[in-house]
């Protein structure tokens, strides 16, 4: 048959097409493995890799930078964790803005902007998320990666069908074994995600961190949003902060950390360290299942027609109009919450007060845009 | 730029033209539709999205491929035929019990792996000749296997669709065992007895045994079953002692079983057996690749959101109809995709009803997606193992069971709160 005669040719053509597709697409995937350059403010006193805390992370894709800002006066200490879920872009950009603007007078501030560095290197299939967002600064445009919720399977694979949490024995869907916020308190020489979780928990213990923030975003249809999540040990500072935020006109709800849902940062830090844990959650339509066209503009501007429709029929839990929820508004919420909680901590522990600032006022941030306050790109282009 | 519903129509149009008129393979037709959809959505030809989407189901694809090789190994070594023969010899005088026993037997791998395809290809393939020997026609045998595999996928202790929905709303997978048993066991036994009811008379053993493979167990002894025991131990071992047993992944476990099978019974060439089975599975694996890109583009251009908002906007009574139609339809691409994309928002929208019972019921709808063309994974593989070339003849027999399943699930959602009260624990 003629089919057989042409077979070597059609196999050859198929292989050629495949090779071209692989080479062309591999480039855009590989770019994601390069960390974008951050420009810390001159308040930075030192930086070190997380593998200094857990040597099992050295040379792995889970190793990530810890930025430290120390005041000249003594005081308490704060940890700010971003990028636990790198698809929650404001949860990454809020710590980045802090890194580039922060000044500390008293106490110490630790910032880990890319908590799950491996998860920042890829996107979740089916989500069609952008690979990065672009922010215009005075020195040119800077791009920041929009990552995935889970550790990159290239770095940790295969998943079991079911994830049985090592400490609690709770069973979760298998993919959750790559979810940093199900892996706490972590295992020093466990899988990559567990190693990262252990290193963060150990950092909190080793540095006796007083207040630890874990910054997230979630879809507007998720029940817990615009929330401050606190456990039994952080309930007091969280309540004070929520009240003062509400007096200032900010809508925040205070949610208790579920006592039996293990692996979560606030739950396990409460049970395994002496820190007061806080989780912050803003609403981001780029993460929701109801969203319309998915792209970088959606992640930055937070405007979406489908969510406007959904709000009209009462299908979501936050107010949502044509104005949307911009990344500036989401970052501003995180920063005012961090400010209010540290203030509450200072009020209750004046001898360990943490005095810090430098980041823009919320109104100014929303008015001028994020690019006005990020460091300008140094070479006039995106650093990647 | 076009509205999402127009882009959806264009994508479906391109798919139909390619697949039906031009006879392009289904997987490639889906990719063509995705490319046109992205163009219509003003995204150009987003190579990265197409490739990323294509890799969505890489794990299920590996599992399907390795399960096919494992089954080929069992068949060639003579283990399959010997098990069928043994089951018949021992249970032929009580056909109703035989059907009930086979139902639970078929469901078992689904219950511990949460996978319907692997179930059809393993215990389904073992049970098929036994059911045929009872005189049940091939398409009905395939229907019984497909339905059992779907119920097995949803039944406890491991129900992936339910767990995926749980992840979406941050609900741990605890307390689901009894609701999931209620969702699956009565249906599994009822539906299969219904499908087999006309053939539950005594079986003429003399006539039947002649049709079956010879009994290799007499020559090779217990060693013949070693691959099955090994695979079961490796799969269950991970479950029982997750910290001790290395996580090999289902695919590798099946391949180990296949390799062991070359030395435990009738000798055969594993490579050529593997090649044959991969060739058989290739169209389905291609469809999974195509489906991955199709959904990625649907999300990219906003079709996914449009569908979800439309579903949630349905008035309350219509919402049940919406769930019953949209979740299986979306499940055509994958039961897991349906659980994640539609299951999660629907679960949230039934707020106030016990979410564990509702989640269990919604899993049934997601599972029915495995009967929806073009993929119809359960139906297609079940047709393949019984040797039925046209899987639509199998789907004809699963139609009534599917409707009964949907009604059962709607009943569970309506009665979620009273049910939750009487469920212990
Ligand atoms: Zn998160």
mmCIF file of N, CA and C in Angstrom, chain B residues 284-325:
data_model
loop_
_atom_site.group_PDB
_atom_site.id
_atom_site.type_symbol
_atom_site.label_atom_id
_atom_site.label_comp_id
_atom_site.label_asym_id
_atom_site.label_seq_id
_atom_site.Cartn_x
_atom_site.Cartn_y
_atom_site.Cartn_z
ATOM 1 N N UNK B 284 -6.616 7.227 22.387
ATOM 2 C CA UNK B 284 -7.136 7.811 23.622
ATOM 3 C C UNK B 284 -6.116 8.755 24.243
ATOM 4 N N UNK B 285 -4.850 8.353 24.221
ATOM 5 C CA UNK B 285 -3.826 9.232 24.779
ATOM 6 C C UNK B 285 -3.766 10.523 23.965
ATOM 7 N N UNK B 286 -3.934 10.401 22.655
ATOM 8 C CA UNK B 286 -3.960 11.587 21.796
ATOM 9 C C UNK B 286 -5.117 12.503 22.150
ATOM 10 N N UNK B 287 -6.272 11.899 22.448
ATOM 11 C CA UNK B 287 -7.440 12.707 22.821
ATOM 12 C C UNK B 287 -7.158 13.481 24.104
ATOM 13 N N UNK B 288 -6.507 12.808 25.071
ATOM 14 C CA UNK B 288 -6.209 13.496 26.330
ATOM 15 C C UNK B 288 -5.295 14.698 26.092
ATOM 16 N N UNK B 289 -4.335 14.548 25.179
ATOM 17 C CA UNK B 289 -3.459 15.677 24.845
ATOM 18 C C UNK B 289 -4.292 16.808 24.235
ATOM 19 N N UNK B 290 -5.162 16.438 23.294
ATOM 20 C CA UNK B 290 -5.987 17.443 22.622
ATOM 21 C C UNK B 290 -6.926 18.144 23.586
ATOM 22 N N UNK B 291 -7.511 17.352 24.487
ATOM 23 C CA UNK B 291 -8.430 17.910 25.470
ATOM 24 C C UNK B 291 -7.720 18.916 26.362
ATOM 25 N N UNK B 292 -6.460 18.608 26.712
ATOM 26 C CA UNK B 292 -5.689 19.524 27.553
ATOM 27 C C UNK B 292 -5.543 20.888 26.901
ATOM 28 N N UNK B 293 -5.190 20.907 25.615
ATOM 29 C CA UNK B 293 -5.041 22.199 24.937
ATOM 30 C C UNK B 293 -6.402 22.878 24.788
ATOM 31 N N UNK B 294 -7.440 22.070 24.548
ATOM 32 C CA UNK B 294 -8.781 22.616 24.341
ATOM 33 C C UNK B 294 -9.230 23.395 25.583
ATOM 34 N N UNK B 295 -9.064 22.789 26.765
ATOM 35 C CA UNK B 295 -9.488 23.478 27.990
ATOM 36 C C UNK B 295 -8.611 24.684 28.264
ATOM 37 N N UNK B 296 -7.304 24.543 28.008
ATOM 38 C CA UNK B 296 -6.411 25.676 28.263
ATOM 39 C C UNK B 296 -6.865 26.889 27.434
ATOM 40 N N UNK B 297 -7.211 26.653 26.169
ATOM 41 C CA UNK B 297 -7.654 27.763 25.329
ATOM 42 C C UNK B 297 -9.031 28.266 25.788
ATOM 43 N N UNK B 298 -9.902 27.335 26.189
ATOM 44 C CA UNK B 298 -11.202 27.764 26.723
ATOM 45 C C UNK B 298 -11.016 28.714 27.906
ATOM 46 N N UNK B 299 -10.050 28.402 28.784
ATOM 47 C CA UNK B 299 -9.778 29.274 29.925
ATOM 48 C C UNK B 299 -9.181 30.590 29.449
ATOM 49 N N UNK B 300 -8.235 30.493 28.525
ATOM 50 C CA UNK B 300 -7.516 31.667 28.028
ATOM 51 C C UNK B 300 -8.461 32.723 27.467
ATOM 52 N N UNK B 301 -9.419 32.283 26.647
ATOM 53 C CA UNK B 301 -10.269 33.264 25.962
ATOM 54 C C UNK B 301 -11.554 33.559 26.730
ATOM 55 N N UNK B 302 -11.742 32.927 27.905
ATOM 56 C CA UNK B 302 -12.868 33.287 28.752
ATOM 57 C C UNK B 302 -14.088 32.407 28.621
ATOM 58 N N UNK B 303 -13.993 31.305 27.856
ATOM 59 C CA UNK B 303 -15.159 30.434 27.698
ATOM 60 C C UNK B 303 -15.469 29.697 29.005
ATOM 61 N N UNK B 304 -14.412 29.276 29.680
ATOM 62 C CA UNK B 304 -14.601 28.532 30.928
ATOM 63 C C UNK B 304 -15.417 29.372 31.921
ATOM 64 N N UNK B 305 -15.006 30.619 32.109
ATOM 65 C CA UNK B 305 -15.708 31.487 33.049
ATOM 66 C C UNK B 305 -17.140 31.725 32.629
ATOM 67 N N UNK B 306 -17.342 31.912 31.315
ATOM 68 C CA UNK B 306 -18.698 32.140 30.806
ATOM 69 C C UNK B 306 -19.583 30.949 31.145
ATOM 70 N N UNK B 307 -19.060 29.725 30.975
ATOM 71 C CA UNK B 307 -19.844 28.527 31.280
ATOM 72 C C UNK B 307 -20.180 28.452 32.770
ATOM 73 N N UNK B 308 -19.182 28.733 33.613
ATOM 74 C CA UNK B 308 -19.409 28.628 35.060
ATOM 75 C C UNK B 308 -20.430 29.670 35.514
ATOM 76 N N UNK B 309 -20.281 30.917 35.046
ATOM 77 C CA UNK B 309 -21.213 31.965 35.464
ATOM 78 C C UNK B 309 -22.629 31.634 34.972
ATOM 79 N N UNK B 310 -22.726 31.131 33.738
ATOM 80 C CA UNK B 310 -24.042 30.740 33.220
ATOM 81 C C UNK B 310 -24.664 29.666 34.111
ATOM 82 N N UNK B 311 -23.848 28.672 34.484
ATOM 83 C CA UNK B 311 -24.364 27.584 35.317
ATOM 84 C C UNK B 311 -24.827 28.099 36.670
ATOM 85 N N UNK B 312 -24.025 28.984 37.275
ATOM 86 C CA UNK B 312 -24.370 29.474 38.606
ATOM 87 C C UNK B 312 -25.572 30.410 38.554
ATOM 88 N N UNK B 313 -25.789 31.031 37.397
ATOM 89 C CA UNK B 313 -26.887 31.971 37.280
ATOM 90 C C UNK B 313 -28.234 31.304 37.059
ATOM 91 N N UNK B 314 -28.252 29.990 36.893
ATOM 92 C CA UNK B 314 -29.524 29.302 36.652
ATOM 93 C C UNK B 314 -30.413 29.410 37.887
ATOM 94 N N UNK B 315 -31.735 29.611 37.688
ATOM 95 C CA UNK B 315 -32.635 29.634 38.842
ATOM 96 C C UNK B 315 -32.628 28.268 39.542
ATOM 97 N N UNK B 316 -33.027 28.243 40.829
ATOM 98 C CA UNK B 316 -32.688 27.112 41.689
ATOM 99 C C UNK B 316 -33.094 25.741 41.141
ATOM 100 N N UNK B 317 -34.321 25.617 40.606
ATOM 101 C CA UNK B 317 -34.701 24.290 40.110
ATOM 102 C C UNK B 317 -33.876 23.910 38.891
ATOM 103 N N UNK B 318 -33.655 24.904 38.025
ATOM 104 C CA UNK B 318 -32.861 24.657 36.830
ATOM 105 C C UNK B 318 -31.415 24.317 37.176
ATOM 106 N N UNK B 319 -31.004 24.740 38.374
ATOM 107 C CA UNK B 319 -29.621 24.496 38.753
ATOM 108 C C UNK B 319 -29.345 22.990 38.810
ATOM 109 N N UNK B 320 -30.353 22.218 39.303
ATOM 110 C CA UNK B 320 -30.158 20.764 39.345
ATOM 111 C C UNK B 320 -29.994 20.212 37.930
ATOM 112 N N UNK B 321 -30.833 20.716 37.038
ATOM 113 C CA UNK B 321 -30.696 20.293 35.636
ATOM 114 C C UNK B 321 -29.349 20.730 35.088
ATOM 115 N N UNK B 322 -28.925 21.943 35.454
ATOM 116 C CA UNK B 322 -27.648 22.471 34.995
ATOM 117 C C UNK B 322 -26.488 21.603 35.447
ATOM 118 N N UNK B 323 -26.508 21.222 36.736
ATOM 119 C CA UNK B 323 -25.463 20.336 37.258
ATOM 120 C C UNK B 323 -25.476 19.029 36.484
ATOM 121 N N UNK B 324 -26.686 18.468 36.319
ATOM 122 C CA UNK B 324 -26.808 17.135 35.717
ATOM 123 C C UNK B 324 -26.366 17.126 34.258
ATOM 124 N N UNK B 325 -26.481 18.257 33.592
ATOM 125 C CA UNK B 325 -26.082 18.296 32.182
ATOM 126 C C UNK B 325 -24.639 18.773 32.038
#
